[in-house]
């Protein structure tokens, strides 16, 4: 069966520090991968999605970037965090056609 | 442009009362719509999809193309239904609504 992992579960970082959140998927090949941010009162916002290694699409301009160095690995990064980057980050995967499956999420607090 | 609208951020109902979560969408093609749910301390997960025309945990949702709506309904709410609910539209990737937090009171 397929599983999706995210780490860390929680993170507290100072403004201006770098960020790296990792997401990995097991039990499937060539998944579509997604990064979402879940902010209170603003719902679930798609940040990036990827249909293959090295292929990243960005939905909104932002202080974050994403990379997919391996088929089942998706990384969310920032060179310098802003206070507004605080939030709950969700990784998800889907087959080419079908529903999305979400990871447990990472709670990021930028201080 | 907002593609999925959930007008209610918070919804509070008594146990045993009917509950309806509203969802309206904006899409010119044939929509593929979903409801996702996130219970406290659990992952976001799929509740139901319109193409399945299924009832999950007593919930149903009917696609109304004329009103461009996909409201989620349950005739008798239970305390365990308390959760965050998201309506989503597939247009390649998924577009989510802002979510509705449902609280079912005893």
PDB file of C-alpha atoms in Angstrom:
ATOM      1  CA  UNK A   1       0.000   0.000   0.000  1.00  0.00           C
ATOM      2  CA  UNK A   2       1.026   3.574  -0.533  1.00  0.00           C
ATOM      3  CA  UNK A   3       2.136   5.826   2.289  1.00  0.00           C
ATOM      4  CA  UNK A   4       3.243   9.426   2.442  1.00  0.00           C
ATOM      5  CA  UNK A   5       5.609  10.869   5.008  1.00  0.00           C
ATOM      6  CA  UNK A   6       6.453  14.417   5.976  1.00  0.00           C
ATOM      7  CA  UNK A   7       9.039  15.768   8.345  1.00  0.00           C
ATOM      8  CA  UNK A   8       9.537  17.466  10.569  1.00  0.00           C
ATOM      9  CA  UNK A   9       6.119  17.458  12.207  1.00  0.00           C
ATOM     10  CA  UNK A  10       6.712  20.841  13.818  1.00  0.00           C
ATOM     11  CA  UNK A  11       9.322  23.509  13.265  1.00  0.00           C
ATOM     12  CA  UNK A  12      10.077  26.858  14.847  1.00  0.00           C
ATOM     13  CA  UNK A  13      12.441  29.048  12.861  1.00  0.00           C
ATOM     14  CA  UNK A  14      13.563  32.667  13.167  1.00  0.00           C
ATOM     15  CA  UNK A  15      12.854  35.203  10.466  1.00  0.00           C
ATOM     16  CA  UNK A  16      15.539  35.150   7.808  1.00  0.00           C
ATOM     17  CA  UNK A  17      16.565  31.557   8.374  1.00  0.00           C
ATOM     18  CA  UNK A  18      16.393  28.893   5.624  1.00  0.00           C
ATOM     19  CA  UNK A  19      13.743  26.222   5.379  1.00  0.00           C
ATOM     20  CA  UNK A  20      13.644  22.683   4.096  1.00  0.00           C
ATOM     21  CA  UNK A  21      10.583  20.477   4.455  1.00  0.00           C
ATOM     22  CA  UNK A  22      10.671  16.990   3.058  1.00  0.00           C
ATOM     23  CA  UNK A  23       7.958  14.744   1.720  1.00  0.00           C
ATOM     24  CA  UNK A  24       8.392  11.170   0.530  1.00  0.00           C
ATOM     25  CA  UNK A  25       5.973   8.678  -0.923  1.00  0.00           C
ATOM     26  CA  UNK A  26       6.228   4.911  -0.777  1.00  0.00           C
ATOM     27  CA  UNK A  27       4.490   2.186  -2.699  1.00  0.00           C
ATOM     28  CA  UNK A  28       3.868   3.974  -5.984  1.00  0.00           C
ATOM     29  CA  UNK A  29       5.794   5.170  -9.011  1.00  0.00           C
ATOM     30  CA  UNK A  30       5.681   8.476 -10.861  1.00  0.00           C
ATOM     31  CA  UNK A  31       3.096  10.094  -8.594  1.00  0.00           C
ATOM     32  CA  UNK A  32       1.892  13.638  -8.982  1.00  0.00           C
ATOM     33  CA  UNK A  33       3.101  15.543  -5.930  1.00  0.00           C
ATOM     34  CA  UNK A  34       1.710  18.664  -4.308  1.00  0.00           C
ATOM     35  CA  UNK A  35       2.553  21.194  -1.607  1.00  0.00           C
ATOM     36  CA  UNK A  36      -0.302  23.027   0.090  1.00  0.00           C
ATOM     37  CA  UNK A  37      -0.436  25.616   2.846  1.00  0.00           C
ATOM     38  CA  UNK A  38      -3.355  25.499   5.235  1.00  0.00           C
ATOM     39  CA  UNK A  39      -3.831  28.860   6.919  1.00  0.00           C
ATOM     40  CA  UNK A  40      -6.517  29.663   9.449  1.00  0.00           C
ATOM     41  CA  UNK A  41      -9.480  31.282   7.772  1.00  0.00           C
ATOM     42  CA  UNK A  42      -7.947  30.965   4.331  1.00  0.00           C
ATOM     43  CA  UNK A  43      -8.444  27.322   3.574  1.00  0.00           C
ATOM     44  CA  UNK A  44      -6.099  25.159   1.619  1.00  0.00           C
ATOM     45  CA  UNK A  45      -3.860  26.890  -0.891  1.00  0.00           C
ATOM     46  CA  UNK A  46      -1.961  24.991  -3.561  1.00  0.00           C
ATOM     47  CA  UNK A  47       1.660  26.181  -3.643  1.00  0.00           C
ATOM     48  CA  UNK A  48       3.403  23.791  -6.033  1.00  0.00           C
ATOM     49  CA  UNK A  49       2.718  20.654  -7.963  1.00  0.00           C
ATOM     50  CA  UNK A  50       4.934  18.277  -9.863  1.00  0.00           C
ATOM     51  CA  UNK A  51       4.154  15.668 -12.501  1.00  0.00           C
ATOM     52  CA  UNK A  52       7.697  14.287 -12.667  1.00  0.00           C
ATOM     53  CA  UNK A  53      11.309  14.593 -11.585  1.00  0.00           C
ATOM     54  CA  UNK A  54      12.526  18.142 -12.013  1.00  0.00           C
ATOM     55  CA  UNK A  55       9.099  19.371 -13.175  1.00  0.00           C
ATOM     56  CA  UNK A  56       7.663  21.960 -10.828  1.00  0.00           C
ATOM     57  CA  UNK A  57       4.703  24.252 -11.359  1.00  0.00           C
ATOM     58  CA  UNK A  58       4.052  27.160  -9.055  1.00  0.00           C
ATOM     59  CA  UNK A  59       0.561  28.377  -8.375  1.00  0.00           C
ATOM     60  CA  UNK A  60       1.310  31.622  -6.586  1.00  0.00           C
ATOM     61  CA  UNK A  61       4.272  33.987  -6.368  1.00  0.00           C
ATOM     62  CA  UNK A  62       5.912  33.555  -3.038  1.00  0.00           C
ATOM     63  CA  UNK A  63       8.982  33.312  -0.910  1.00  0.00           C
ATOM     64  CA  UNK A  64       9.118  29.533  -1.255  1.00  0.00           C
ATOM     65  CA  UNK A  65      10.459  27.114  -3.829  1.00  0.00           C
ATOM     66  CA  UNK A  66      10.045  23.404  -4.448  1.00  0.00           C
ATOM     67  CA  UNK A  67      12.217  20.699  -5.899  1.00  0.00           C
ATOM     68  CA  UNK A  68      11.781  17.078  -6.865  1.00  0.00           C
ATOM     69  CA  UNK A  69      15.199  15.457  -6.921  1.00  0.00           C
ATOM     70  CA  UNK A  70      13.809  11.921  -6.993  1.00  0.00           C
ATOM     71  CA  UNK A  71      10.599  10.351  -8.236  1.00  0.00           C
ATOM     72  CA  UNK A  72       9.060  10.041  -4.793  1.00  0.00           C
ATOM     73  CA  UNK A  73      10.683  12.947  -2.989  1.00  0.00           C
ATOM     74  CA  UNK A  74       9.320  16.481  -2.882  1.00  0.00           C
ATOM     75  CA  UNK A  75      11.073  19.274  -0.998  1.00  0.00           C
ATOM     76  CA  UNK A  76       9.755  22.687   0.002  1.00  0.00           C
ATOM     77  CA  UNK A  77      12.427  25.313   0.631  1.00  0.00           C
ATOM     78  CA  UNK A  78      13.085  28.906   1.403  1.00  0.00           C
ATOM     79  CA  UNK A  79      16.345  30.838   1.552  1.00  0.00           C
ATOM     80  CA  UNK A  80      15.006  33.398   4.036  1.00  0.00           C
ATOM     81  CA  UNK A  81      11.802  32.850   5.961  1.00  0.00           C
ATOM     82  CA  UNK A  82       9.271  35.607   6.512  1.00  0.00           C
ATOM     83  CA  UNK A  83       6.781  35.878   9.342  1.00  0.00           C
ATOM     84  CA  UNK A  84       4.021  35.366   6.793  1.00  0.00           C
ATOM     85  CA  UNK A  85       5.419  31.938   5.947  1.00  0.00           C
ATOM     86  CA  UNK A  86       4.046  30.555   9.208  1.00  0.00           C
ATOM     87  CA  UNK A  87       1.372  27.972   8.667  1.00  0.00           C
ATOM     88  CA  UNK A  88       0.560  24.328   8.281  1.00  0.00           C
ATOM     89  CA  UNK A  89       2.133  22.726   5.215  1.00  0.00           C
ATOM     90  CA  UNK A  90       0.648  19.659   3.638  1.00  0.00           C
ATOM     91  CA  UNK A  91       2.192  17.389   1.059  1.00  0.00           C
ATOM     92  CA  UNK A  92      -0.051  15.217  -1.098  1.00  0.00           C
ATOM     93  CA  UNK A  93       0.293  12.695  -3.869  1.00  0.00           C
ATOM     94  CA  UNK A  94      -2.047  11.368  -6.504  1.00  0.00           C
ATOM     95  CA  UNK A  95      -1.880   8.909  -9.345  1.00  0.00           C
ATOM     96  CA  UNK A  96      -2.137  10.413 -12.815  1.00  0.00           C
ATOM     97  CA  UNK A  97      -5.903  10.327 -12.515  1.00  0.00           C
ATOM     98  CA  UNK A  98      -7.563  10.014  -9.148  1.00  0.00           C
ATOM     99  CA  UNK A  99      -7.923  11.420  -5.695  1.00  0.00           C
ATOM    100  CA  UNK A 100      -5.186  13.022  -3.659  1.00  0.00           C
ATOM    101  CA  UNK A 101      -3.748  11.500  -0.516  1.00  0.00           C
ATOM    102  CA  UNK A 102      -2.380  13.829   2.111  1.00  0.00           C
ATOM    103  CA  UNK A 103       0.543  13.593   4.478  1.00  0.00           C
ATOM    104  CA  UNK A 104       0.347  14.397   8.194  1.00  0.00           C
ATOM    105  CA  UNK A 105       1.567  17.958   7.689  1.00  0.00           C
ATOM    106  CA  UNK A 106       4.252  20.221   9.156  1.00  0.00           C
ATOM    107  CA  UNK A 107       3.420  23.062  11.517  1.00  0.00           C
ATOM    108  CA  UNK A 108       5.847  25.912  10.799  1.00  0.00           C
ATOM    109  CA  UNK A 109       6.131  28.870  13.133  1.00  0.00           C
ATOM    110  CA  UNK A 110       8.380  31.719  12.078  1.00  0.00           C
ATOM    111  CA  UNK A 111       9.365  33.929  15.012  1.00  0.00           C
TER     112      UNK A 111
ATOM    113  CA  UNK B   1     -10.414  33.861  -9.715  1.00  0.00           C
ATOM    114  CA  UNK B   2     -12.121  31.932  -6.960  1.00  0.00           C
ATOM    115  CA  UNK B   3     -13.191  28.605  -8.386  1.00  0.00           C
ATOM    116  CA  UNK B   4     -14.659  27.005  -5.284  1.00  0.00           C
ATOM    117  CA  UNK B   5     -16.670  28.951  -2.740  1.00  0.00           C
ATOM    118  CA  UNK B   6     -17.671  27.730   0.687  1.00  0.00           C
ATOM    119  CA  UNK B   7     -19.629  30.643   2.155  1.00  0.00           C
ATOM    120  CA  UNK B   8     -19.744  29.359   5.734  1.00  0.00           C
ATOM    121  CA  UNK B   9     -16.513  29.336   7.729  1.00  0.00           C
ATOM    122  CA  UNK B  10     -18.213  27.965  10.836  1.00  0.00           C
ATOM    123  CA  UNK B  11     -21.274  25.781  11.211  1.00  0.00           C
ATOM    124  CA  UNK B  12     -22.676  24.657  14.530  1.00  0.00           C
ATOM    125  CA  UNK B  13     -25.536  22.175  14.824  1.00  0.00           C
ATOM    126  CA  UNK B  14     -27.045  20.005  17.505  1.00  0.00           C
ATOM    127  CA  UNK B  15     -26.651  16.252  17.476  1.00  0.00           C
ATOM    128  CA  UNK B  16     -29.451  14.678  15.495  1.00  0.00           C
ATOM    129  CA  UNK B  17     -30.168  17.828  13.495  1.00  0.00           C
ATOM    130  CA  UNK B  18     -29.647  18.009   9.744  1.00  0.00           C
ATOM    131  CA  UNK B  19     -26.472  19.614   8.483  1.00  0.00           C
ATOM    132  CA  UNK B  20     -25.756  21.123   5.081  1.00  0.00           C
ATOM    133  CA  UNK B  21     -22.421  22.521   3.959  1.00  0.00           C
ATOM    134  CA  UNK B  22     -22.643  24.750   0.938  1.00  0.00           C
ATOM    135  CA  UNK B  23     -20.246  24.646  -1.983  1.00  0.00           C
ATOM    136  CA  UNK B  24     -20.466  26.561  -5.226  1.00  0.00           C
ATOM    137  CA  UNK B  25     -18.015  26.290  -8.066  1.00  0.00           C
ATOM    138  CA  UNK B  26     -17.013  28.215 -11.134  1.00  0.00           C
ATOM    139  CA  UNK B  27     -15.951  26.075 -14.085  1.00  0.00           C
ATOM    140  CA  UNK B  28     -17.008  26.039 -17.704  1.00  0.00           C
ATOM    141  CA  UNK B  29     -16.176  22.403 -18.381  1.00  0.00           C
ATOM    142  CA  UNK B  30     -17.561  19.207 -16.900  1.00  0.00           C
ATOM    143  CA  UNK B  31     -16.672  19.491 -13.238  1.00  0.00           C
ATOM    144  CA  UNK B  32     -15.171  16.789 -11.096  1.00  0.00           C
ATOM    145  CA  UNK B  33     -15.966  17.606  -7.495  1.00  0.00           C
ATOM    146  CA  UNK B  34     -14.940  16.202  -4.140  1.00  0.00           C
ATOM    147  CA  UNK B  35     -15.494  16.709  -0.451  1.00  0.00           C
ATOM    148  CA  UNK B  36     -12.490  16.262   1.839  1.00  0.00           C
ATOM    149  CA  UNK B  37     -12.621  16.082   5.618  1.00  0.00           C
ATOM    150  CA  UNK B  38     -10.064  16.646   8.347  1.00  0.00           C
ATOM    151  CA  UNK B  39     -10.913  15.370  11.806  1.00  0.00           C
ATOM    152  CA  UNK B  40      -9.036  16.675  14.815  1.00  0.00           C
ATOM    153  CA  UNK B  41      -5.452  15.425  14.831  1.00  0.00           C
ATOM    154  CA  UNK B  42      -5.950  13.398  11.665  1.00  0.00           C
ATOM    155  CA  UNK B  43      -4.926  13.780   8.061  1.00  0.00           C
ATOM    156  CA  UNK B  44      -6.993  15.453   5.437  1.00  0.00           C
ATOM    157  CA  UNK B  45      -8.811  12.675   3.626  1.00  0.00           C
ATOM    158  CA  UNK B  46     -11.330  12.172   0.891  1.00  0.00           C
ATOM    159  CA  UNK B  47     -14.933  11.935   2.064  1.00  0.00           C
ATOM    160  CA  UNK B  48     -16.740  11.501  -1.219  1.00  0.00           C
ATOM    161  CA  UNK B  49     -16.663  12.347  -4.911  1.00  0.00           C
ATOM    162  CA  UNK B  50     -19.573  13.259  -7.115  1.00  0.00           C
ATOM    163  CA  UNK B  51     -18.893  10.684  -9.810  1.00  0.00           C
ATOM    164  CA  UNK B  52     -19.349   7.868  -7.318  1.00  0.00           C
ATOM    165  CA  UNK B  53     -22.789   9.073  -6.243  1.00  0.00           C
ATOM    166  CA  UNK B  54     -22.121   7.358  -2.939  1.00  0.00           C
ATOM    167  CA  UNK B  55     -23.104   7.958   0.653  1.00  0.00           C
ATOM    168  CA  UNK B  56     -20.213   7.949   3.100  1.00  0.00           C
ATOM    169  CA  UNK B  57     -20.778   8.128   6.855  1.00  0.00           C
ATOM    170  CA  UNK B  58     -24.324   9.221   6.106  1.00  0.00           C
ATOM    171  CA  UNK B  59     -23.195  12.157   3.960  1.00  0.00           C
ATOM    172  CA  UNK B  60     -24.359  12.737   0.409  1.00  0.00           C
ATOM    173  CA  UNK B  61     -23.607  15.453  -2.098  1.00  0.00           C
ATOM    174  CA  UNK B  62     -25.456  16.116  -5.314  1.00  0.00           C
ATOM    175  CA  UNK B  63     -23.994  17.978  -8.221  1.00  0.00           C
ATOM    176  CA  UNK B  64     -26.390  20.656  -9.467  1.00  0.00           C
ATOM    177  CA  UNK B  65     -24.995  22.003 -12.709  1.00  0.00           C
ATOM    178  CA  UNK B  66     -27.751  24.578 -13.051  1.00  0.00           C
ATOM    179  CA  UNK B  67     -26.880  26.154  -9.720  1.00  0.00           C
ATOM    180  CA  UNK B  68     -23.183  25.184  -9.991  1.00  0.00           C
ATOM    181  CA  UNK B  69     -23.400  23.717  -6.526  1.00  0.00           C
ATOM    182  CA  UNK B  70     -22.179  20.604  -4.735  1.00  0.00           C
ATOM    183  CA  UNK B  71     -23.638  20.910  -1.252  1.00  0.00           C
ATOM    184  CA  UNK B  72     -22.821  18.267   1.360  1.00  0.00           C
ATOM    185  CA  UNK B  73     -25.720  17.000   3.449  1.00  0.00           C
ATOM    186  CA  UNK B  74     -26.410  14.678   6.322  1.00  0.00           C
ATOM    187  CA  UNK B  75     -29.904  14.250   7.763  1.00  0.00           C
ATOM    188  CA  UNK B  76     -28.823  13.512  11.338  1.00  0.00           C
ATOM    189  CA  UNK B  77     -25.509  14.948  12.496  1.00  0.00           C
ATOM    190  CA  UNK B  78     -23.375  13.041  14.986  1.00  0.00           C
ATOM    191  CA  UNK B  79     -20.744  14.385  17.376  1.00  0.00           C
ATOM    192  CA  UNK B  80     -18.045  12.521  15.467  1.00  0.00           C
ATOM    193  CA  UNK B  81     -18.911  14.599  12.391  1.00  0.00           C
ATOM    194  CA  UNK B  82     -17.216  17.588  13.993  1.00  0.00           C
ATOM    195  CA  UNK B  83     -14.376  18.401  11.621  1.00  0.00           C
ATOM    196  CA  UNK B  84     -13.099  20.720   8.925  1.00  0.00           C
ATOM    197  CA  UNK B  85     -14.688  20.096   5.517  1.00  0.00           C
ATOM    198  CA  UNK B  86     -13.279  21.207   2.184  1.00  0.00           C
ATOM    199  CA  UNK B  87     -14.999  21.221  -1.159  1.00  0.00           C
ATOM    200  CA  UNK B  88     -12.635  20.728  -4.094  1.00  0.00           C
ATOM    201  CA  UNK B  89     -12.801  21.016  -7.860  1.00  0.00           C
ATOM    202  CA  UNK B  90     -10.456  19.176 -10.168  1.00  0.00           C
ATOM    203  CA  UNK B  91      -9.153  21.218 -13.095  1.00  0.00           C
ATOM    204  CA  UNK B  92      -5.988  19.276 -13.614  1.00  0.00           C
ATOM    205  CA  UNK B  93      -4.922  19.817 -10.047  1.00  0.00           C
ATOM    206  CA  UNK B  94      -7.385  20.341  -7.218  1.00  0.00           C
ATOM    207  CA  UNK B  95      -8.722  23.734  -6.222  1.00  0.00           C
ATOM    208  CA  UNK B  96     -10.009  23.825  -2.675  1.00  0.00           C
ATOM    209  CA  UNK B  97     -12.559  26.032  -1.052  1.00  0.00           C
ATOM    210  CA  UNK B  98     -11.725  27.923   2.124  1.00  0.00           C
ATOM    211  CA  UNK B  99     -13.233  25.188   4.273  1.00  0.00           C
ATOM    212  CA  UNK B 100     -16.066  24.965   6.776  1.00  0.00           C
ATOM    213  CA  UNK B 101     -15.534  24.027  10.387  1.00  0.00           C
ATOM    214  CA  UNK B 102     -18.429  21.958  11.651  1.00  0.00           C
ATOM    215  CA  UNK B 103     -19.160  21.587  15.347  1.00  0.00           C
ATOM    216  CA  UNK B 104     -21.835  19.135  16.414  1.00  0.00           C
ATOM    217  CA  UNK B 105     -23.050  19.800  19.947  1.00  0.00           C
ATOM    218  CA  UNK B 106     -24.626  17.233  22.229  1.00  0.00           C
TER     219      UNK B 106
END
